[in-house]
mmCIF file of C-alpha atoms and ligand atoms in Angstrom:
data_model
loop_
_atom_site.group_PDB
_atom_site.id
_atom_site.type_symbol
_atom_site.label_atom_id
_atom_site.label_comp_id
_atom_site.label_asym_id
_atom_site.label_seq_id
_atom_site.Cartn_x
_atom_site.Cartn_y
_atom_site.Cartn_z
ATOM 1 C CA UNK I 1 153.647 91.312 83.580
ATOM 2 C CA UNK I 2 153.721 91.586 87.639
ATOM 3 C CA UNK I 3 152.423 95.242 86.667
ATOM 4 C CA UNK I 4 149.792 93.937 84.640
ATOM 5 C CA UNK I 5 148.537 91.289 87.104
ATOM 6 C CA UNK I 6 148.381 93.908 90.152
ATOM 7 C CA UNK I 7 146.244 95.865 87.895
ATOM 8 C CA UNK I 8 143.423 93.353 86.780
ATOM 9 C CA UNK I 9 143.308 91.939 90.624
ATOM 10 C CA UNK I 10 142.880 96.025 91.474
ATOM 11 C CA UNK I 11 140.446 96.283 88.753
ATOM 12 C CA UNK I 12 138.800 93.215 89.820
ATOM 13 C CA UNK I 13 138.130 94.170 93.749
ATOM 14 C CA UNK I 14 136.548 97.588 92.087
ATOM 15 C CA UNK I 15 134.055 95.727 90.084
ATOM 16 C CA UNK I 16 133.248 93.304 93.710
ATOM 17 C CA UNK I 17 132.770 96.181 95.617
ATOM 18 C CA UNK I 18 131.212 98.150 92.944
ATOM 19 C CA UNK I 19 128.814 94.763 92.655
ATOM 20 C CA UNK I 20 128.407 94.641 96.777
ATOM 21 C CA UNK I 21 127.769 98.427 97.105
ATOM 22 C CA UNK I 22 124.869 98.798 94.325
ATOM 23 C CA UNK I 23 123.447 95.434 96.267
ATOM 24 C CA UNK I 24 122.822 97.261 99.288
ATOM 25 C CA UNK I 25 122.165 100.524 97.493
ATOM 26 C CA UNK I 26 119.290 98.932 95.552
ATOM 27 C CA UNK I 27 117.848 97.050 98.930
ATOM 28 C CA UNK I 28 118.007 100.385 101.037
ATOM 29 C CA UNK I 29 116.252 101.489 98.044
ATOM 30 C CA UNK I 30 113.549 99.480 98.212
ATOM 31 C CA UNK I 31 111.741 100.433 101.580
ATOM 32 C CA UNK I 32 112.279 104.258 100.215
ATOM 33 C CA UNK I 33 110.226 103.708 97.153
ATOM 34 C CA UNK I 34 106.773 104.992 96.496
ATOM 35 C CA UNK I 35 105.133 101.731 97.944
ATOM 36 C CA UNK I 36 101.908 103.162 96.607
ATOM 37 C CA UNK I 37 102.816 103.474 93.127
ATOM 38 C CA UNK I 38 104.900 99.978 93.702
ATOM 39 C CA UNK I 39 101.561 98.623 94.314
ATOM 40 C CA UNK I 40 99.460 99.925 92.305
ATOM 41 C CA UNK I 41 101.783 99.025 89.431
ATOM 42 C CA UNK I 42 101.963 95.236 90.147
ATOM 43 C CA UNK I 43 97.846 95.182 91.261
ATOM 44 C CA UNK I 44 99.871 93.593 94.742
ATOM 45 C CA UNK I 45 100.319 94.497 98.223
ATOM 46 C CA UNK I 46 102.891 92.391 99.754
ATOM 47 C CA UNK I 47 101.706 92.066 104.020
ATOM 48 C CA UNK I 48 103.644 90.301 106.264
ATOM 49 C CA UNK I 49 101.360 87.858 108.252
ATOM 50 C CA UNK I 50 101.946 85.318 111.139
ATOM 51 C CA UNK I 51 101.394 81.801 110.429
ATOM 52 C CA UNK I 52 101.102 79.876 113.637
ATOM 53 C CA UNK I 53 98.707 81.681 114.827
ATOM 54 C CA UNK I 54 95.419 80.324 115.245
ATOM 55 C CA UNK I 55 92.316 83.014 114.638
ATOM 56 C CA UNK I 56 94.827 85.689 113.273
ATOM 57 C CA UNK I 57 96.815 84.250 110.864
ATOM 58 C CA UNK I 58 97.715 80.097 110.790
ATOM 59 C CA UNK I 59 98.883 77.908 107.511
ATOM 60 C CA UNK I 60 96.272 75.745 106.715
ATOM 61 C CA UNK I 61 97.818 72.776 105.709
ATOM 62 C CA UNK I 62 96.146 71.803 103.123
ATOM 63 C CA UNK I 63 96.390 73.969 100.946
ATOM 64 C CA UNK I 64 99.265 75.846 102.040
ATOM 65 C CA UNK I 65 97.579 79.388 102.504
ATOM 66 C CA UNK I 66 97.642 81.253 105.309
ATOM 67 C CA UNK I 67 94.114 82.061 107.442
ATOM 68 C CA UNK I 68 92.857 84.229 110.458
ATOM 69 C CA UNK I 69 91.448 87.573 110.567
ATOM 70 C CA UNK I 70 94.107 89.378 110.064
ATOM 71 C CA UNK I 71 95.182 87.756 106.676
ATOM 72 C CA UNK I 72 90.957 88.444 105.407
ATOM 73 C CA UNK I 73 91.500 91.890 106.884
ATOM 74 C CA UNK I 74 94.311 92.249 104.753
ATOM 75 C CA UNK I 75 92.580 91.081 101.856
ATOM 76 C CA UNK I 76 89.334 93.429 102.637
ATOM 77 C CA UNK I 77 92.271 96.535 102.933
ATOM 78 C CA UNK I 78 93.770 95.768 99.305
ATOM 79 C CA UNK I 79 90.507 95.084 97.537
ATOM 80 C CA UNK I 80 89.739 98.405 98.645
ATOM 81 C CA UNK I 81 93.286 100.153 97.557
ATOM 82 C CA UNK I 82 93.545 98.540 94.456
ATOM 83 C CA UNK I 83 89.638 97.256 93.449
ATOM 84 C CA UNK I 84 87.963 93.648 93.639
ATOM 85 C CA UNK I 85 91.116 92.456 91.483
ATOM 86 C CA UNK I 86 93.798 93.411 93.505
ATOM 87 C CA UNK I 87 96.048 91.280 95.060
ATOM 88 C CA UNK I 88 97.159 90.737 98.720
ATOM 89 C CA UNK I 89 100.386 88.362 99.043
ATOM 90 C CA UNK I 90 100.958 86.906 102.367
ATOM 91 C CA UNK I 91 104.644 86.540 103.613
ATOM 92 C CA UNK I 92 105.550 84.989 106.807
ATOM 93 C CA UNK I 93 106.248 86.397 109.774
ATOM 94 C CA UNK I 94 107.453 86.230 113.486
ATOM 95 C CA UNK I 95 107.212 89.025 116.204
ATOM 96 C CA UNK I 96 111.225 89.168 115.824
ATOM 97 C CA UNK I 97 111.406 88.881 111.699
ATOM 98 C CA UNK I 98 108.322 91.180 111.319
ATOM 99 C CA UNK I 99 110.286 94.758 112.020
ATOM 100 C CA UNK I 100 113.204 94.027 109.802
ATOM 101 C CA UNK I 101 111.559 92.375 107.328
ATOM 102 C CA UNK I 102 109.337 95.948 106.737
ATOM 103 C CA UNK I 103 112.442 97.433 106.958
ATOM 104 C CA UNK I 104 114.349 95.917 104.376
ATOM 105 C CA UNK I 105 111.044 96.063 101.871
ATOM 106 C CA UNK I 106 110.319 92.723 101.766
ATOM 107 C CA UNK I 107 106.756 93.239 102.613
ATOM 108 C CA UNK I 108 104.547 96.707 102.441
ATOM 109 C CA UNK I 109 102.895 96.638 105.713
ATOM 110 C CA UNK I 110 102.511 94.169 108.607
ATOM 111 C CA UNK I 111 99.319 93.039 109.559
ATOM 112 C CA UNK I 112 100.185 90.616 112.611
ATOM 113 C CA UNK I 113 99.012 90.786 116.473
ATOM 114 C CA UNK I 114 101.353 93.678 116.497
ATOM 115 C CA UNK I 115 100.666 96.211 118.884
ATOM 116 C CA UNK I 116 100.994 99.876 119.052
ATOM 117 C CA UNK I 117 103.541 101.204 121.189
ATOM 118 C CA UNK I 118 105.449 104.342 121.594
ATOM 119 C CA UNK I 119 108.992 102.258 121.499
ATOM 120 C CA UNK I 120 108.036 100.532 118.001
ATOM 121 C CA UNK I 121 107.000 104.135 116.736
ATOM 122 C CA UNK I 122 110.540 104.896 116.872
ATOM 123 C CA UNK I 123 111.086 102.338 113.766
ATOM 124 C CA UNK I 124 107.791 102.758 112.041
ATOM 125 C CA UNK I 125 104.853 104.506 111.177
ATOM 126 C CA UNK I 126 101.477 102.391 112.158
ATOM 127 C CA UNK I 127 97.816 102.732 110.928
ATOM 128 C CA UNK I 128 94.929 103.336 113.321
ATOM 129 C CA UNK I 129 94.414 100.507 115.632
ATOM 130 C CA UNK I 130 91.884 97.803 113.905
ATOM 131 C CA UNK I 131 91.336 95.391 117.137
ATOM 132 C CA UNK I 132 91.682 95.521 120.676
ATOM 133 C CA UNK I 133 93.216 92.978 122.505
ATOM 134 C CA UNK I 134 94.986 92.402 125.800
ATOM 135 C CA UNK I 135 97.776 90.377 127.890
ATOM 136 C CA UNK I 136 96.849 87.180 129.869
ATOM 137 C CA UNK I 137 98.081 83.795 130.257
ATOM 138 C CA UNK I 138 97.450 80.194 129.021
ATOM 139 C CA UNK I 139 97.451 77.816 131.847
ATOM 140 C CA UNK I 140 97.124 73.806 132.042
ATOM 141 C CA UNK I 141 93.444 73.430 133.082
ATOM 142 C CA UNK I 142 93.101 72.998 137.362
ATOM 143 C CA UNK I 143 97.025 74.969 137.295
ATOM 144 C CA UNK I 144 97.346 76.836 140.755
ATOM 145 C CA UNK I 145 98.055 79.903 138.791
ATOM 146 C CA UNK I 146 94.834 82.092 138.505
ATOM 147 C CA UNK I 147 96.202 85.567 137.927
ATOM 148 C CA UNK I 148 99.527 87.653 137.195
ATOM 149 C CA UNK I 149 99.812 87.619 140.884
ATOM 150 C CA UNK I 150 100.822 84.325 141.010
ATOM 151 C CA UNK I 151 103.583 84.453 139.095
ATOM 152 C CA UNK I 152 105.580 87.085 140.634
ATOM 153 C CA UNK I 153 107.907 84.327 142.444
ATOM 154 C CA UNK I 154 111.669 83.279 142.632
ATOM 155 C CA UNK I 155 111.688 79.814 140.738
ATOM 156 C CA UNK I 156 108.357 80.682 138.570
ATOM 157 C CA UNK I 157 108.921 79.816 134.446
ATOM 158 C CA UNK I 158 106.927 82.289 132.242
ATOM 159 C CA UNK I 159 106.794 81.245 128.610
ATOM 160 C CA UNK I 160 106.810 84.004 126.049
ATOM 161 C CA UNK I 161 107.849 84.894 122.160
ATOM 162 C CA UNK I 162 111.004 87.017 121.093
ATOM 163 C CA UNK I 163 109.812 90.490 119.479
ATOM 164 C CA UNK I 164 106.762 90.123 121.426
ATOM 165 C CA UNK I 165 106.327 93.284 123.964
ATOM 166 C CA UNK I 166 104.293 90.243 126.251
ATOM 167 C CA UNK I 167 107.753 89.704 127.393
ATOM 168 C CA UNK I 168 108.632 93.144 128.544
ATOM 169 C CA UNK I 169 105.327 93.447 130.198
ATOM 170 C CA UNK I 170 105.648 90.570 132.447
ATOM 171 C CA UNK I 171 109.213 91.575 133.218
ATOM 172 C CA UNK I 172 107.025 94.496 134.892
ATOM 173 C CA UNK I 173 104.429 93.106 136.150
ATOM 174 C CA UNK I 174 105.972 89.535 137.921
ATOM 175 C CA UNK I 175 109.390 90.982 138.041
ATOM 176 C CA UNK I 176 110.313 88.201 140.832
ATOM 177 C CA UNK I 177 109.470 85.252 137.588
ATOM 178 C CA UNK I 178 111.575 83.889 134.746
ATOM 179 C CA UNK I 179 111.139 84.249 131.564
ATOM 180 C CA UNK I 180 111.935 82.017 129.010
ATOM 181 C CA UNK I 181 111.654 82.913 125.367
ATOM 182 C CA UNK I 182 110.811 81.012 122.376
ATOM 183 C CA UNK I 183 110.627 81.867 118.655
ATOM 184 C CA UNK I 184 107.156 81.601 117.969
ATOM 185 C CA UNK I 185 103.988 80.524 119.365
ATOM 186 C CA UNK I 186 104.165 77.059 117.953
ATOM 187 C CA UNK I 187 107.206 76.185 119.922
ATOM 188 C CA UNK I 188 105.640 78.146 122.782
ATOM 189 C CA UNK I 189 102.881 75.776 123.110
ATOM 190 C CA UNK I 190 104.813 72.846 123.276
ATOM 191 C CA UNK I 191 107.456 74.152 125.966
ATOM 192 C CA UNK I 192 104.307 74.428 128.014
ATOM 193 C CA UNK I 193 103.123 71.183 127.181
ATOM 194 C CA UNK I 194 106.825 69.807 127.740
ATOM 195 C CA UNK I 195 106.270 71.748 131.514
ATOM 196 C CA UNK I 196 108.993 74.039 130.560
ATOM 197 C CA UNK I 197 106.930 76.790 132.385
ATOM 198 C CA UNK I 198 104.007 77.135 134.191
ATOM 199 C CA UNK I 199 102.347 79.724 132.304
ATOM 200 C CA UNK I 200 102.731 80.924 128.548
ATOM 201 C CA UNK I 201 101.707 84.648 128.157
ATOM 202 C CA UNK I 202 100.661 87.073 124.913
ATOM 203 C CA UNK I 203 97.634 88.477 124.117
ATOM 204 C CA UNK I 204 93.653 86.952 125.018
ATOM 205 C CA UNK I 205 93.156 86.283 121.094
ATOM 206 C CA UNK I 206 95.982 84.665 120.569
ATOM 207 C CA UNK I 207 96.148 82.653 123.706
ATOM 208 C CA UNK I 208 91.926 81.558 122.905
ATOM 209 C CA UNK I 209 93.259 80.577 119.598
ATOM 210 C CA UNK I 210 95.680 78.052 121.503
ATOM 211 C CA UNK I 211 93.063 76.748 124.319
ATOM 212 C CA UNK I 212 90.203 75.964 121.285
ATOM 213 C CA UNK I 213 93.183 73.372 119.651
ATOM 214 C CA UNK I 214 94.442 72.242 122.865
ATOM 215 C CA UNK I 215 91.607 71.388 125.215
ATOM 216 C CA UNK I 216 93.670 70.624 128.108
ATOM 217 C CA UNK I 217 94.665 74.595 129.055
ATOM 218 C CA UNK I 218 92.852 77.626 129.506
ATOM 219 C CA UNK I 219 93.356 81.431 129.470
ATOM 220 C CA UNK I 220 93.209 82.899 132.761
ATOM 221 C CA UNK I 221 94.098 86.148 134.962
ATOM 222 C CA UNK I 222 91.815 88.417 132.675
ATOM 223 C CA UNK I 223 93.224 91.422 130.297
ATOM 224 C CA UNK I 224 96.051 92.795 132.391
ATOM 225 C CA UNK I 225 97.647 95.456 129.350
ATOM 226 C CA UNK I 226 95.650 96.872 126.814
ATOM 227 C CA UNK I 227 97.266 95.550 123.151
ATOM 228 C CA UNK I 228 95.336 98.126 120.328
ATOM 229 C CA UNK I 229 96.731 95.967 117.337
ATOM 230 C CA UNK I 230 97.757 98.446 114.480
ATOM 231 C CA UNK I 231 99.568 98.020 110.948
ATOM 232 C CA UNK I 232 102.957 98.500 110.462
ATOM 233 C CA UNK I 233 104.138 100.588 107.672
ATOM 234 C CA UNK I 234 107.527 102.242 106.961
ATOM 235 C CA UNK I 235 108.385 105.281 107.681
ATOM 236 C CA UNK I 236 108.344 108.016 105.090
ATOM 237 C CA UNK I 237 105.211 106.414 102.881
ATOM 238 C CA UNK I 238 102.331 108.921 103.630
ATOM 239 C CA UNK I 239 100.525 107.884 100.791
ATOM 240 C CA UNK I 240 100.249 104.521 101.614
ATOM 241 C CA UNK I 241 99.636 105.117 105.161
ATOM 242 C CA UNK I 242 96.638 107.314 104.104
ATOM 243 C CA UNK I 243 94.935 104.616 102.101
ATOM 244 C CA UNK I 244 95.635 102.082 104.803
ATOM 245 C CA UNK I 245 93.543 104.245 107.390
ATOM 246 C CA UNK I 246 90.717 105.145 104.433
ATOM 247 C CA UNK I 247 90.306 101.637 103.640
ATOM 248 C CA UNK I 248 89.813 100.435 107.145
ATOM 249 C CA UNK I 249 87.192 103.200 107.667
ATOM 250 C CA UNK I 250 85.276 101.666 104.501
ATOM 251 C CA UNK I 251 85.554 98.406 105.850
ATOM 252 C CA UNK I 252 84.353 99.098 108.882
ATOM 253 C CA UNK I 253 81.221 101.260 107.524
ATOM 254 C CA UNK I 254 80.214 98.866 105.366
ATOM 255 C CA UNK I 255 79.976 95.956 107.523
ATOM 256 C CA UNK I 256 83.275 94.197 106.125
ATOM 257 C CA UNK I 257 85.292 94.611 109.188
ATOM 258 C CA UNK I 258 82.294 93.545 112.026
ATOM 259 C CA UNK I 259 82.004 89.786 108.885
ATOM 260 C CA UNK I 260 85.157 88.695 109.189
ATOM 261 C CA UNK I 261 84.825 89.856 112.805
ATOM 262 C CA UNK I 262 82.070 87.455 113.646
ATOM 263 C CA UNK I 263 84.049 84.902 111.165
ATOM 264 C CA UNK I 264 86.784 84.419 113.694
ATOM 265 C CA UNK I 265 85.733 84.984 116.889
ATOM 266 C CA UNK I 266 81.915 84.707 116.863
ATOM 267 C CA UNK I 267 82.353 81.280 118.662
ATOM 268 C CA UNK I 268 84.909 81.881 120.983
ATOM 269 C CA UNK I 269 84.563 80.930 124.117
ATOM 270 C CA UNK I 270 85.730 83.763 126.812
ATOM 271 C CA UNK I 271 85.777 86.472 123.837
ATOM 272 C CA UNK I 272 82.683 89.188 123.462
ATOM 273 C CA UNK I 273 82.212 89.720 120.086
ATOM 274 C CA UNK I 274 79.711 92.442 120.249
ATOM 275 C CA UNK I 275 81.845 94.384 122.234
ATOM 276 C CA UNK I 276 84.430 93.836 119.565
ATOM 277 C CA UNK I 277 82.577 95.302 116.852
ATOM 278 C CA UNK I 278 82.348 98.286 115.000
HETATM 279 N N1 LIG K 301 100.631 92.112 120.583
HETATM 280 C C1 LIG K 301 101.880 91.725 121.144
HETATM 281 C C2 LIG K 301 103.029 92.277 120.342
HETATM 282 O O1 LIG K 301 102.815 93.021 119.456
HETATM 283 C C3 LIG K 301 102.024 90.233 121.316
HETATM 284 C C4 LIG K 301 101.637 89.410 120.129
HETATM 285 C C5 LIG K 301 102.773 89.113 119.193
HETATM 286 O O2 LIG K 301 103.782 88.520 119.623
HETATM 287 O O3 LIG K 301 102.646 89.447 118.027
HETATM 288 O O4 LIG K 301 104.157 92.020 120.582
#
């Protein structure tokens, strides 16, 4: 009997880890598939966008989807991939979920204020770079704090994001300054409003985006870094990559990209459009 019950409990902790191991087999799995094919098959690409971000990618609300130029750029991207019925689904992210949610295929690409750098090509593979932005700061309108400069002093509160390289940067560039770091931009903008620092800093878009819904700051100190936005893509998924890139040359030749351009950012005060376009 004793015999018997030592061999179902050893039988039983097979079958768990059996269970656990094909878990995290089938999850590895996932980002190692043909995300092409994946895609093609279920007429969806899955893109990880932000969603408290004003002019790139911001829940509406009202009807619970998520807006901004990246999200339509997104869109324009899979209509060309998989024709005028494909699908783009939009799934949240953060500058610190966005990398490891890519990595653990939960979403195809990322398509969010995410710049190119040499560190994050380490992890991933990214598209060529579909807008050009660059670091500045978001100050309280008549704020004593006109440039980077001005921050580079013992007792000075920076405001920044986790998983945003805006933090690393003005590590470098006000070394003498604290940083304090929040989890996303929406809780950014109030720890500036709550005087938790005197300066919040990321990239010009995203900081315009802020000033147009809160009237009382304003972006300041100019483009200090240049931010060339790109899409994130595993590693390992050529294919996709490749139709990534094509599509973004189509949508830029055929007046797609400079539409949703104007759609944005036409209007914004501080941003040149024309420039912008391509
Ligand atoms: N473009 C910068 C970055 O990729 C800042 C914007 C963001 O937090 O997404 O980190």
């Amino acid at each position: 009997m004793k015999k018997l019950k030592r061999f179902l409990g050893v039988l039983g902790m097979v079958g768990v880890l059996t269970l656990v191991l094909t878990a995290c087999g089938s999850r590895q799995a996932l980002s190692k598939q043909d995300v092409l094919a994946n895609d093609k098959a279920s007429n969806t690409i899955t893109w990880g966008v932000k969603a408290d971000t004003k002019l790139f990618g911001l829940m509406d609300v009202k009807d619970s989807q998520i807006k901004g130029f990246d999200a339509d750029i997104a869109t324009a991207i899979t209509k060309k991939i998989l024709g005028k019925n494909g699908h783009a689904k939009f799934v949240q992210v953060t500058s610190q979920t966005r990398i490891p949610l890519l990595k653990n295929g939960n979403i195809d690409a990322i398509i969010a204020t995410m710049t190119i750098t040499a560190q994050r090509e380490k992890q991933v593979d990214f598209s060529d770079s579909y807008f050009d932005a660059g670091q500045s700061l978001l100050v309280k309108k008549g704020s004593s704090i006109k440039s980077v400069k001005d921050l580079n002093k013992t007792g000075v509160k920076v405001l920044g994001v986790t998983g945003a390289n805006s933090v690393e940067n003005i590590k470098k560039f006000a070394p003498k300054a604290k940083v304090l770091e929040l989890s996303d931009y929406a809780q950014a903008m109030t720890a500036l409003k709550s005087g938790q620092g005197v300066a919040l800093t990321t990239d010009n878009g995203i900081l315009y985006g802020m000033a147009s819904q809160n009237p009382g700051y304003e972006v300041v100190g100019g483009a200090f870094t240049k931010e060339p936005y790109g899409i994130a893509i595993n590693k390992g998924q050529a294919p996709f990559k490749k139709k990534v890139n094509q599509a973004l040359k189509e949508i830029e030749a055929d007046g797609t990209y400079n539409r949703i351009l104007k759609k944005w950012f036409g209007n914004v005060a501080g941003f040149d459009y024309k420039e912008a376009s391509r």
